[in-house]
Coordinates of C-alpha atoms and ligand atoms in Angstrom, one line a residue:
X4 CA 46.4 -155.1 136.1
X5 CA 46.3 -151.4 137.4
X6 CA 43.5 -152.4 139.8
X7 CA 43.4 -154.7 142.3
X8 CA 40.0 -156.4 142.5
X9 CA 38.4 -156.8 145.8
X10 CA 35.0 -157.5 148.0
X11 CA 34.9 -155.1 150.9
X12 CA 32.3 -156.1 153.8
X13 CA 30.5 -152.9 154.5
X14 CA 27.2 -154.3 157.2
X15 CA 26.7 -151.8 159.8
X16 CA 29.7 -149.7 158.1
X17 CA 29.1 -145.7 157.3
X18 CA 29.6 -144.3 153.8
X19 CA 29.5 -141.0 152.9
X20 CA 27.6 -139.8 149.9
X21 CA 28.6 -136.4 148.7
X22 CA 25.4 -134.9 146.1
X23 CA 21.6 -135.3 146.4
X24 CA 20.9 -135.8 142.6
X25 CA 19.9 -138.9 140.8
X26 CA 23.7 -140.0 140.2
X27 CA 24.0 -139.7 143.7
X28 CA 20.9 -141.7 144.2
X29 CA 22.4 -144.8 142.3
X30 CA 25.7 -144.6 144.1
X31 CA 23.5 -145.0 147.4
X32 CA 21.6 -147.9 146.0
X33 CA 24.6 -149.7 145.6
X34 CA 25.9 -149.2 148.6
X35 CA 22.4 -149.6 150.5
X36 CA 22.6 -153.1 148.8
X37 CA 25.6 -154.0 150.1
X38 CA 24.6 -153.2 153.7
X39 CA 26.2 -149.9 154.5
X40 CA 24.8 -147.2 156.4
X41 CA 24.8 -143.6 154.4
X42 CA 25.8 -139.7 155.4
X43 CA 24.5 -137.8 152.1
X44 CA 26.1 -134.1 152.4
X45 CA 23.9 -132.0 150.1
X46 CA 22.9 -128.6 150.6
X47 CA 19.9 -128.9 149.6
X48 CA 16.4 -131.3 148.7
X49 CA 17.6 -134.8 147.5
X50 CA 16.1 -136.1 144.7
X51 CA 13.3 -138.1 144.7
X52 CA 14.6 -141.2 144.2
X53 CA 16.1 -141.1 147.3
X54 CA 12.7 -141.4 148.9
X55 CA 12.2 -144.1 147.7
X56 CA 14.8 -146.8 149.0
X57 CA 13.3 -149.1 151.9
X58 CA 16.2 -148.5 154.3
X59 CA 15.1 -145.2 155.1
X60 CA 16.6 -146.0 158.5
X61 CA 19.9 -146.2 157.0
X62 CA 20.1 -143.3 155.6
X63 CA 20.9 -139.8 157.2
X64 CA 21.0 -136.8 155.1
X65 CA 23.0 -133.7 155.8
X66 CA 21.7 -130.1 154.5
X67 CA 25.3 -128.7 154.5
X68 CA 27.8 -128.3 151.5
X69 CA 31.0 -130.8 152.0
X70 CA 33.6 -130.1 154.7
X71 CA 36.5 -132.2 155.4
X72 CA 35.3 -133.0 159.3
X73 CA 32.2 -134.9 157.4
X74 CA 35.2 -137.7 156.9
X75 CA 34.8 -138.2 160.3
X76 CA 34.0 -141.7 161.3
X77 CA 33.4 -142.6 157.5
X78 CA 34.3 -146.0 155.2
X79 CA 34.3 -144.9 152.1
X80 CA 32.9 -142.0 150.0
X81 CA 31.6 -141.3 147.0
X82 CA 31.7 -138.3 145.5
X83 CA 28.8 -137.5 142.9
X84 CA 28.2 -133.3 143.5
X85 CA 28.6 -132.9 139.8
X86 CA 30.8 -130.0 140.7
X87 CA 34.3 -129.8 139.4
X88 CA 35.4 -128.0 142.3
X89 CA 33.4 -129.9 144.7
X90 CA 34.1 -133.0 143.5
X91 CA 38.2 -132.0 143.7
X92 CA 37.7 -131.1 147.2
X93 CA 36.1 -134.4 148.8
X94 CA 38.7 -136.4 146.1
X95 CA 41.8 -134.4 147.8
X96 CA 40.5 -134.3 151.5
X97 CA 39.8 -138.0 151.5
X98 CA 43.3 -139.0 150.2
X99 CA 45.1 -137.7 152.6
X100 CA 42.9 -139.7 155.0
X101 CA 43.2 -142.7 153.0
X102 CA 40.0 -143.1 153.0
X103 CA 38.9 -145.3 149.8
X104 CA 37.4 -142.3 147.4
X105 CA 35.2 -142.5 143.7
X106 CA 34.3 -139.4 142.0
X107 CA 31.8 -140.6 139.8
X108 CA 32.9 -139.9 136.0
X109 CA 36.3 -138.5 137.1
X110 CA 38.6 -141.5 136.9
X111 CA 41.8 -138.9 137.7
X112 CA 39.8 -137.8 141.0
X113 CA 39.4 -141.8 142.5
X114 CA 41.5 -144.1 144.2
X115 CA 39.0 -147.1 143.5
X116 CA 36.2 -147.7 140.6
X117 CA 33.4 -149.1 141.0
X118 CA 32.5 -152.3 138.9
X119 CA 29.4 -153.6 137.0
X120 CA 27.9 -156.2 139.2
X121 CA 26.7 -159.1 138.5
X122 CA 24.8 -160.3 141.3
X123 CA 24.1 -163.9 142.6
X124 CA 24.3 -163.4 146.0
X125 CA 26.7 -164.6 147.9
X126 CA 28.5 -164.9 144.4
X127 CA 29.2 -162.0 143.4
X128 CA 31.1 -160.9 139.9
X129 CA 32.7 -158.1 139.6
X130 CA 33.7 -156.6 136.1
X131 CA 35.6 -153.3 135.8
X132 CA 37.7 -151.7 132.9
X133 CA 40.0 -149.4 135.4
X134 CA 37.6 -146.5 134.1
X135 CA 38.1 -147.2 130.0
X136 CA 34.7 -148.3 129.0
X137 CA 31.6 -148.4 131.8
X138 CA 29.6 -149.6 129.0
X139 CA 31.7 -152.3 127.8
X140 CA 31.8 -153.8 131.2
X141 CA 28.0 -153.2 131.5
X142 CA 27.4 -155.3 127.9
X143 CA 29.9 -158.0 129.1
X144 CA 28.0 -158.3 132.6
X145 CA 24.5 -158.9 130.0
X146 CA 26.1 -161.5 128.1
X147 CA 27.3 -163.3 131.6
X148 CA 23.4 -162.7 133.1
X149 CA 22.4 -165.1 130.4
X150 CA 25.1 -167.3 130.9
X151 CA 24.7 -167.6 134.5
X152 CA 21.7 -169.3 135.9
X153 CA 19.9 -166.5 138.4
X154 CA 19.8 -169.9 141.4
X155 CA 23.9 -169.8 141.2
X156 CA 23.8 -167.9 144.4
X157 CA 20.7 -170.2 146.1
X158 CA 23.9 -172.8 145.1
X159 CA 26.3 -171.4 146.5
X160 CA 24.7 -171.2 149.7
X161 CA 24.1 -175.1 149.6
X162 CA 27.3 -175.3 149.2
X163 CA 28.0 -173.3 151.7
X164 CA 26.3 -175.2 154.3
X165 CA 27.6 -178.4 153.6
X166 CA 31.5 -177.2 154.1
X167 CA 32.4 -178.2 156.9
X168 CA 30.5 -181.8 156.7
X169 CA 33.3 -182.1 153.3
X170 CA 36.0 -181.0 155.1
X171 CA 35.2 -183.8 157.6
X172 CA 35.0 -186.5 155.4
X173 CA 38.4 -185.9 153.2
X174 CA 41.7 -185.3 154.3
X175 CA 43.2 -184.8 151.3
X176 CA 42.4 -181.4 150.4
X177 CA 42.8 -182.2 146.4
X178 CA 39.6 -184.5 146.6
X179 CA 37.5 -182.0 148.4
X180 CA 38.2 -180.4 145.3
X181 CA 37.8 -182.9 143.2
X182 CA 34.2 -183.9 144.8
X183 CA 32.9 -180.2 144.7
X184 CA 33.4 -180.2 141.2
X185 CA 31.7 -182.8 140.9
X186 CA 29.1 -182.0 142.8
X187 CA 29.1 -178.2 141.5
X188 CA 28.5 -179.5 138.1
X189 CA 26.2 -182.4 138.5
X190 CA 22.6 -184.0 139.1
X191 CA 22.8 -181.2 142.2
X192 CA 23.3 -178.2 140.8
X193 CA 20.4 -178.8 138.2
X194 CA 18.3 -179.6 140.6
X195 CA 19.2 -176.2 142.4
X196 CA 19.0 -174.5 139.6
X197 CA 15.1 -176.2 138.9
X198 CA 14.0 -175.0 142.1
X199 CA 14.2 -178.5 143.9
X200 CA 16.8 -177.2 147.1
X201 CA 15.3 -179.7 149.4
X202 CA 16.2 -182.7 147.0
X203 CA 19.5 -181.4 145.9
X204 CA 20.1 -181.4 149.7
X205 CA 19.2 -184.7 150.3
X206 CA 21.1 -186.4 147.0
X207 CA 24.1 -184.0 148.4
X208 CA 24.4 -185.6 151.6
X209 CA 23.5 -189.4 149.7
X210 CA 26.4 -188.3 147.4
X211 CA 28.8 -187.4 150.1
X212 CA 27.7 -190.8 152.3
X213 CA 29.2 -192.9 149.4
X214 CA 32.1 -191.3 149.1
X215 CA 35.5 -193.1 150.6
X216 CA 38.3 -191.1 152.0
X217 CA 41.0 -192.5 150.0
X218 CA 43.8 -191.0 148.5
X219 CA 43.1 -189.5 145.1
X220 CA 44.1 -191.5 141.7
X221 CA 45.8 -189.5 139.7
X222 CA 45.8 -188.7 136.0
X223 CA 47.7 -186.9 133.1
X224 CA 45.9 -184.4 130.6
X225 CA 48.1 -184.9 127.2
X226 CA 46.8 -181.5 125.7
X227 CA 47.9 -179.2 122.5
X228 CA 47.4 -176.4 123.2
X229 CA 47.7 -175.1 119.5
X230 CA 49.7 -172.2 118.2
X231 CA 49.8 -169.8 120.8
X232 CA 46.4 -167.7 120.0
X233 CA 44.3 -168.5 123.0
X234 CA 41.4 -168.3 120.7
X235 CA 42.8 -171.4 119.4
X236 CA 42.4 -173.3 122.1
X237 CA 39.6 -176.7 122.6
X238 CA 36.4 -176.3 125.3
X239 CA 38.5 -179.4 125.9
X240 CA 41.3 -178.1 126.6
X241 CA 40.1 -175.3 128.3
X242 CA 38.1 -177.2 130.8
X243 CA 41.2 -179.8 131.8
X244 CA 43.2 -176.7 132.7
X245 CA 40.6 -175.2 135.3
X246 CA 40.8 -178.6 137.0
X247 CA 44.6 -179.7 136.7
X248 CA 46.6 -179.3 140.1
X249 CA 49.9 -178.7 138.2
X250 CA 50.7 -177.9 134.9
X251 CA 54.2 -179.2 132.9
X252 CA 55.0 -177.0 130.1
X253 CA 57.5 -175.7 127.9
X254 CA 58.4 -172.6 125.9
X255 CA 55.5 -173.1 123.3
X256 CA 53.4 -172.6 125.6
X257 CA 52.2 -169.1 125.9
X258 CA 51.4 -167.1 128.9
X259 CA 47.8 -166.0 127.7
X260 CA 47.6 -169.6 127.6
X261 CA 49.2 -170.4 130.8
X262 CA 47.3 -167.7 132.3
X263 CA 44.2 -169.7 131.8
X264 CA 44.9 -172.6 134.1
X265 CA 43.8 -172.7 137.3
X266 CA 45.3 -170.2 139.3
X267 CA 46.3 -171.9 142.6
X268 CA 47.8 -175.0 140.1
X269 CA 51.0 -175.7 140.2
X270 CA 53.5 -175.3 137.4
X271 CA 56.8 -177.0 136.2
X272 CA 58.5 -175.5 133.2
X273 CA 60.5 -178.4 130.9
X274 CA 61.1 -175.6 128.5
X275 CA 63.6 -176.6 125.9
X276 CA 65.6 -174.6 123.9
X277 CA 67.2 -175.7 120.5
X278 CA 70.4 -177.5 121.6
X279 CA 70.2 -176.6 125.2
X280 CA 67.8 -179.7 126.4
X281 CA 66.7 -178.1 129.8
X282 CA 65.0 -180.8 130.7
X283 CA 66.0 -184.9 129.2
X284 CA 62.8 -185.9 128.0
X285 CA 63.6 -189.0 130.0
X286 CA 63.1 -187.3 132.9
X287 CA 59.8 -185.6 132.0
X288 CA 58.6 -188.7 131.4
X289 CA 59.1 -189.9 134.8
X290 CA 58.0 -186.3 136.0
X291 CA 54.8 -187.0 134.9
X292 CA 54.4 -190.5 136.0
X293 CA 55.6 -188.7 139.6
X294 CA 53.3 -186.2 140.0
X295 CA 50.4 -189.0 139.0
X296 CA 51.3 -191.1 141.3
X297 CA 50.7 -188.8 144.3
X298 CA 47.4 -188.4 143.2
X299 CA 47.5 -185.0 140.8
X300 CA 45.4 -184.3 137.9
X301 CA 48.7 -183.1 136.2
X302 CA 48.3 -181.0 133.1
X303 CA 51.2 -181.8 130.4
X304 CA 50.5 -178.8 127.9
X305 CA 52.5 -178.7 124.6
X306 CA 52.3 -176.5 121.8
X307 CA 50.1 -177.4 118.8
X308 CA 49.2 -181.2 118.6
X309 CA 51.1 -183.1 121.2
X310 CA 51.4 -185.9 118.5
X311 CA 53.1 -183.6 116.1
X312 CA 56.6 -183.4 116.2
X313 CA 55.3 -183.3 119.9
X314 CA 57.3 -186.5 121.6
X315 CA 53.8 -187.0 123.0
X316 CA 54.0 -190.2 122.4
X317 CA 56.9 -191.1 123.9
X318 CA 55.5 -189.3 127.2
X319 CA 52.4 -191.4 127.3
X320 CA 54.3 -194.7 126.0
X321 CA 55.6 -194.1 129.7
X322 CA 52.7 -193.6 131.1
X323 CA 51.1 -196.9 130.3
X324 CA 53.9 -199.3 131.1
X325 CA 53.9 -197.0 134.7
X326 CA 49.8 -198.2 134.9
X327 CA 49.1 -194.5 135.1
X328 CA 45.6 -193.2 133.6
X329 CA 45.8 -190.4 131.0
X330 CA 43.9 -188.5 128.0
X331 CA 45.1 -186.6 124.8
X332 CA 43.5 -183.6 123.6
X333 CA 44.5 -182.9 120.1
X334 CA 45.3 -179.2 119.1
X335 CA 45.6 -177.1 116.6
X336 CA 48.9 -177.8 114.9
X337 CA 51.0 -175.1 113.8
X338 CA 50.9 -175.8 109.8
X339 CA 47.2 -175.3 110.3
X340 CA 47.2 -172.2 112.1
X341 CA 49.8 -170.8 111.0
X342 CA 48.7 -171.3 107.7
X343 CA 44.9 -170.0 108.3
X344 CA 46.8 -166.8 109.7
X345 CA 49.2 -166.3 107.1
X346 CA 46.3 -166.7 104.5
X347 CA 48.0 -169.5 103.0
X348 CA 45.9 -172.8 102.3
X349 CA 48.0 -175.4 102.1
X350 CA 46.1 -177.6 99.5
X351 CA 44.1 -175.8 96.7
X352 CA 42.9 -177.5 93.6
X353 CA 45.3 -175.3 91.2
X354 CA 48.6 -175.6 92.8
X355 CA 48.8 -178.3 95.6
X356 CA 46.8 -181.6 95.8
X357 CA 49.2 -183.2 98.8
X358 CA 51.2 -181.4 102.0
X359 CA 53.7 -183.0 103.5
X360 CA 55.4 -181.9 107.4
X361 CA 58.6 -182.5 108.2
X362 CA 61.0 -181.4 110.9
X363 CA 63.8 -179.4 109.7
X364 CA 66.1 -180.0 113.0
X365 CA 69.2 -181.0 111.1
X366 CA 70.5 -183.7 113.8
X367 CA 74.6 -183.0 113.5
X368 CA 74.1 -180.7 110.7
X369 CA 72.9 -182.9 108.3
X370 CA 69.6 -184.6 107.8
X371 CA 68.1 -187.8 106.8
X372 CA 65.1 -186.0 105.0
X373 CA 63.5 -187.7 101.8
X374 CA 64.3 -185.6 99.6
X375 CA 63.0 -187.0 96.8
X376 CA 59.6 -188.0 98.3
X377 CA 60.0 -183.8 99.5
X378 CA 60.5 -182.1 96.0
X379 CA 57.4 -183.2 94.0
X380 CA 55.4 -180.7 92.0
X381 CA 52.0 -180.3 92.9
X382 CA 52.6 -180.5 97.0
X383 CA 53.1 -178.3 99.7
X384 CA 55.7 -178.2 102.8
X385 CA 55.2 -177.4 105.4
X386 CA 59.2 -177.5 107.7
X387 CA 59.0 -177.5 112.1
X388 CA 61.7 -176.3 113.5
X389 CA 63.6 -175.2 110.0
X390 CA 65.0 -171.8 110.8
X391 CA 68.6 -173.3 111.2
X392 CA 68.5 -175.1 108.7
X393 CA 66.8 -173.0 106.3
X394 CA 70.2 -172.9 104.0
X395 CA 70.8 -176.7 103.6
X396 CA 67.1 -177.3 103.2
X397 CA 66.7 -174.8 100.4
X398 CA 69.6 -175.9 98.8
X399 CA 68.8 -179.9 98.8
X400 CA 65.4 -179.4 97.3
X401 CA 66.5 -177.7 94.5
X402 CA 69.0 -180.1 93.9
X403 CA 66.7 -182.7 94.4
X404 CA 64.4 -180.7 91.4
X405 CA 62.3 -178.3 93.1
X406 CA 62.4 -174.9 91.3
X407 CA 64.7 -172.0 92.7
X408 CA 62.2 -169.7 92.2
X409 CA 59.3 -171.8 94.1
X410 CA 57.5 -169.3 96.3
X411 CA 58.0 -170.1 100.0
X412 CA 57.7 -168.1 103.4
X413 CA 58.3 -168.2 107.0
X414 CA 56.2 -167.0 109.6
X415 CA 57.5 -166.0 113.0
X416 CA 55.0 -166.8 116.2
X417 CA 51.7 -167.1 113.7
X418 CA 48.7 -166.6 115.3
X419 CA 49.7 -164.3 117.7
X420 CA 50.2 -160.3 118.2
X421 CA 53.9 -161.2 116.9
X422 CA 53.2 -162.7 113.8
X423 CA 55.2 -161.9 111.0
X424 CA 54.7 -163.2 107.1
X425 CA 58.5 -163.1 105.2
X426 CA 57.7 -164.6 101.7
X427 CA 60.2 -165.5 98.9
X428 CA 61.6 -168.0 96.9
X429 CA 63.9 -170.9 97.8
X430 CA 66.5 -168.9 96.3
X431 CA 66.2 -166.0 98.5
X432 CA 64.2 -167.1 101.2
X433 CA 67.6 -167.7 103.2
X434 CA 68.8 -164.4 103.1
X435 CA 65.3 -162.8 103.9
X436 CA 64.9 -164.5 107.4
X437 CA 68.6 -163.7 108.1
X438 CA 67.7 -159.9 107.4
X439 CA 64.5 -159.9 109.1
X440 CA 65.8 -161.4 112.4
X441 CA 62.5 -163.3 113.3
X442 CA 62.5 -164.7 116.7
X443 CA 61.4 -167.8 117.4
X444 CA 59.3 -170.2 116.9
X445 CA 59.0 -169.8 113.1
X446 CA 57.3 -171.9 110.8
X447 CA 58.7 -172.6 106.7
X448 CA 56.1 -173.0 104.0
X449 CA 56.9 -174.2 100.5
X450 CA 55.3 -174.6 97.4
X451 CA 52.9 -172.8 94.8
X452 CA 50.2 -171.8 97.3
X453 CA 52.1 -169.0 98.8
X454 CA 51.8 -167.2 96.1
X455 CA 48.3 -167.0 97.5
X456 CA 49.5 -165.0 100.1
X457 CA 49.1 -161.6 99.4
X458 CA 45.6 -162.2 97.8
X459 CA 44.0 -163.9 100.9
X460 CA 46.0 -162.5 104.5
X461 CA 43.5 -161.1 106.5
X462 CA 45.2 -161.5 109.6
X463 CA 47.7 -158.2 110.7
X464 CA 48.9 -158.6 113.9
X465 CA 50.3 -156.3 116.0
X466 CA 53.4 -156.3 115.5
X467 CA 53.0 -155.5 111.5
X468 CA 50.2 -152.9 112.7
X469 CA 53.3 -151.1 114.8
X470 CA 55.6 -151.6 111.8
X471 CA 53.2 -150.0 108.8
X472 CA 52.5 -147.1 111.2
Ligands
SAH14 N1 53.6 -180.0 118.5 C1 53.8 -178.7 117.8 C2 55.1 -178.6 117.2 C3 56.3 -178.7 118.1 S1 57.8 -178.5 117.3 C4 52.7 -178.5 116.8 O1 51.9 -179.3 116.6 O2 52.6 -177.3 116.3 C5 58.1 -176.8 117.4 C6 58.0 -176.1 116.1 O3 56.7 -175.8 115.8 C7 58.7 -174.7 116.1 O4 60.1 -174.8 115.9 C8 58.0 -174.1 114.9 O5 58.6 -174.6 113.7 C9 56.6 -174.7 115.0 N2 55.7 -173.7 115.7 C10 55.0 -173.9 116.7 N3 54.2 -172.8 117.0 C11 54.4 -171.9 116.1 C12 54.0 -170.6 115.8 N4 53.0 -170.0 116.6 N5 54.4 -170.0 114.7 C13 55.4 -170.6 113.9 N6 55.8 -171.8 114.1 C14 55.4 -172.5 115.2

């Protein structure tokens, strides 16, 4: 982040507005809205824009070019003289006041941009790009007008005056919470939003009369949260993470993804890594069953499908003989996203009419695979966890019948910016990962359709962008 995003109350404050053209005219608009009360230096007539803004009485002009004593007194100033040196001059003099400076255009000159605003009084959203596009924060502020009902802010004031009345009622804070969402997204809101404040009023205050003040059942969100791609993620998914009040996760996770729960939730890390257990999965179990039990909406978030190679049943199995509520949200599974990003289907008519996953974690370095049932023609593998063993497992399946030269690949952290395609045979595919040191997670395909590979990627992450360049 290389700005820090804030809402600065400006009633009854002075601003000083250095230029009298039509830039200069916008930049006092904005700050007319917002309440402040405006010095425009310009030597010279102002532009006739100017004339027209309603709060005549807030706005003082100055015929007099800019001089460092005009800081005097002032908030904040805005530089729009259209001047090089001017501009450089109001930009240097209000530094070393400290005084919060924007030279409009001249990112180098400011110490603070100003966003595109998105308006729904008293909610306000801010959208800035530190200076690197104005116009892509202006096209993402019209796709959010039409996603944003224009009586948000009308709710927000309901809201607003029902506060303290909430805070009465619950002691817990964690069901104010819960009740305001409820409320936020309800029978209430739409009424807001139709233009019926009175009633939503009245069915607020009905609402709130029914409620009991009663500590909070808890609950546990079982939720993949697929391959590591944010993209990948369910509305689903999504939505339980805004409303979680602490989130249990492990190393699949990733932070794009973790970013996107709620920010004041709080989070546990169970992280594993291979044969270093941080945490027993005993005692996540009972974590979660914990946390539930004081009344938390507790997010477990797992990598890809908690019910692949997930253990996700096991953490729910002790959930329900612990009486505690919970819901699974599948997710996208890492042979099926890492697949789709590799450009490798894993059926296709010609080559593979059956795909089979297994987990490659050789448990004391040997494995009770079916290798028979494994080294069929016509099918595709797909091996968790495999980098390891890749050696044993290439050698048992072709002993076992599979051809040595049967195309296969791994893919390190698929989906994402790090994603990496090796591709081989069983024969060499061994050596390959050894030589390409891929990080993990990583992700073995075998059989016929990776041969599809370099016909159908369409994916190139980052990583290989950096790399070809
Ligand atoms: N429940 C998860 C799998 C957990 S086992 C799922 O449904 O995907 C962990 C293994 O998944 C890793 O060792 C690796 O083999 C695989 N994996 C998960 N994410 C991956 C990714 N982005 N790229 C490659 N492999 C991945």
């Amino acid at each position: 982040m290389n700005f820090l995003p804030i809402f600065l109350d400006l009633r009854d404050k002075t601003c000083l507005v250095v230029g009298g053209g039509e830039t200069a005219a916008r930049k006092t608009a904005m700050l007319l809205n917002a309440g402040a009360s405006l010095l425009v230096a310009h030597d010279g007539d102002l532009a006739p824009a100017f004339s027209e803004f309603k709060e005549q009485d807030r706005i003082s002009h100055k015929r007099t070019p800019f001089s460092e004593d005009l800081l005097d007194g002032m908030e904040l100033v805005i530089s729009a003289a259209e001047d090089d040196a001017i501009d450089q001059q109001v930009s240097e003099a209000a530094r070393a006041r400290h005084l919060p400076v924007n030279v409009v255009d001249k990112p180098a000159m400011c110490t603070f941009v100003l966003p595109a605003i998105l308006d729904r009084s008293p909610m306000i959203v801010a959208i800035g790009t530190g200076g690197a596009s104005p116009v892509l924060a202006r096209l993402l502020r019209a796709r959010l007008e039409t996603l944003i009902p224009a009586s948000y802010g009308r709710l927000a004031y309901l809201a607003e005056s029902f506060r303290e009345k909430v805070k009465a009622k619950f002691s817990h804070a964690p069901m104010r919470r819960i009740f305001w969402e409820k409320v936020l997204q309800g029978p209430v809101a739409e009424m807001v939003f139709s233009g019926k404040e009175d009633d939503a009023a009245k069915l607020l205050q009905r609402t709130l009369d029914k409620e009991q003040d009663e500590s909070p059942q808890g609950e546990v969100y079982l939720v993949g949260a697929g391959p590591g791609n944010p993209d990948l993620l369910t509305f689903r998914a999504l939505r339980l993470m805004q409303q979680a009040d602490v989130v249990v996760h492990d190393n699949l996770v990733s932070e794009p993804i973790l970013e996107m729960c709620r920010r004041d939730a709080e989070r546990v890390y169970v992280g594993k890594q291979r044969a270093n257990h941080a945490v027993p999965q005993e005692d996540i179990n009972m974590l979660l069953v914990r946390l539930a039990k004081e009344g938390k909406r507790v997010l477990r978030l797992k990598g890809g499908d908690p019910f692949i190679f997930g253990r996700g049943g096991e953490e729910i199995e002790t959930l329900v003989d612990h009486g505690v509520p919970f819901q699974v949200v599948p997710g996208i599974t890492a042979a099926a996203g890492v697949a789709s990003y590799a450009g490798i289907p894993l059926t296709h008519r010609d080559y593979a009419q059956s795909v089979t996953f297994v987990t490659g974690h050789l448990k004391d370095d040997s494995t009770n695979l079916d290798w028979d049932a494994m080294a069929k023609p016509n099918q595709t593998i797909v091996i968790y966890m495999g980098l390891q063993g890749l050696p044993i497992l290439s050698e048992e399946l072709v002993k076992h019948g599979l051809s040595p030269q049967t195309p296969a690949a791994i893919v390190q952290q698929g989906t994402t910016p790090h994603q990496r395609v090796v591709t081989g045979t069983l024969e060499s595919l061994p050596e390959l990962a050894v030589e390409a040191q891929l990080k993990p997670p990583t992700l073995i395909i075998v059989g016929n359709v990776v041969s599809l590979h370099h016909k159908l990627k369409w994916f190139v992450s980052e990583d290989e962008r950096n790399a070809e360049a």
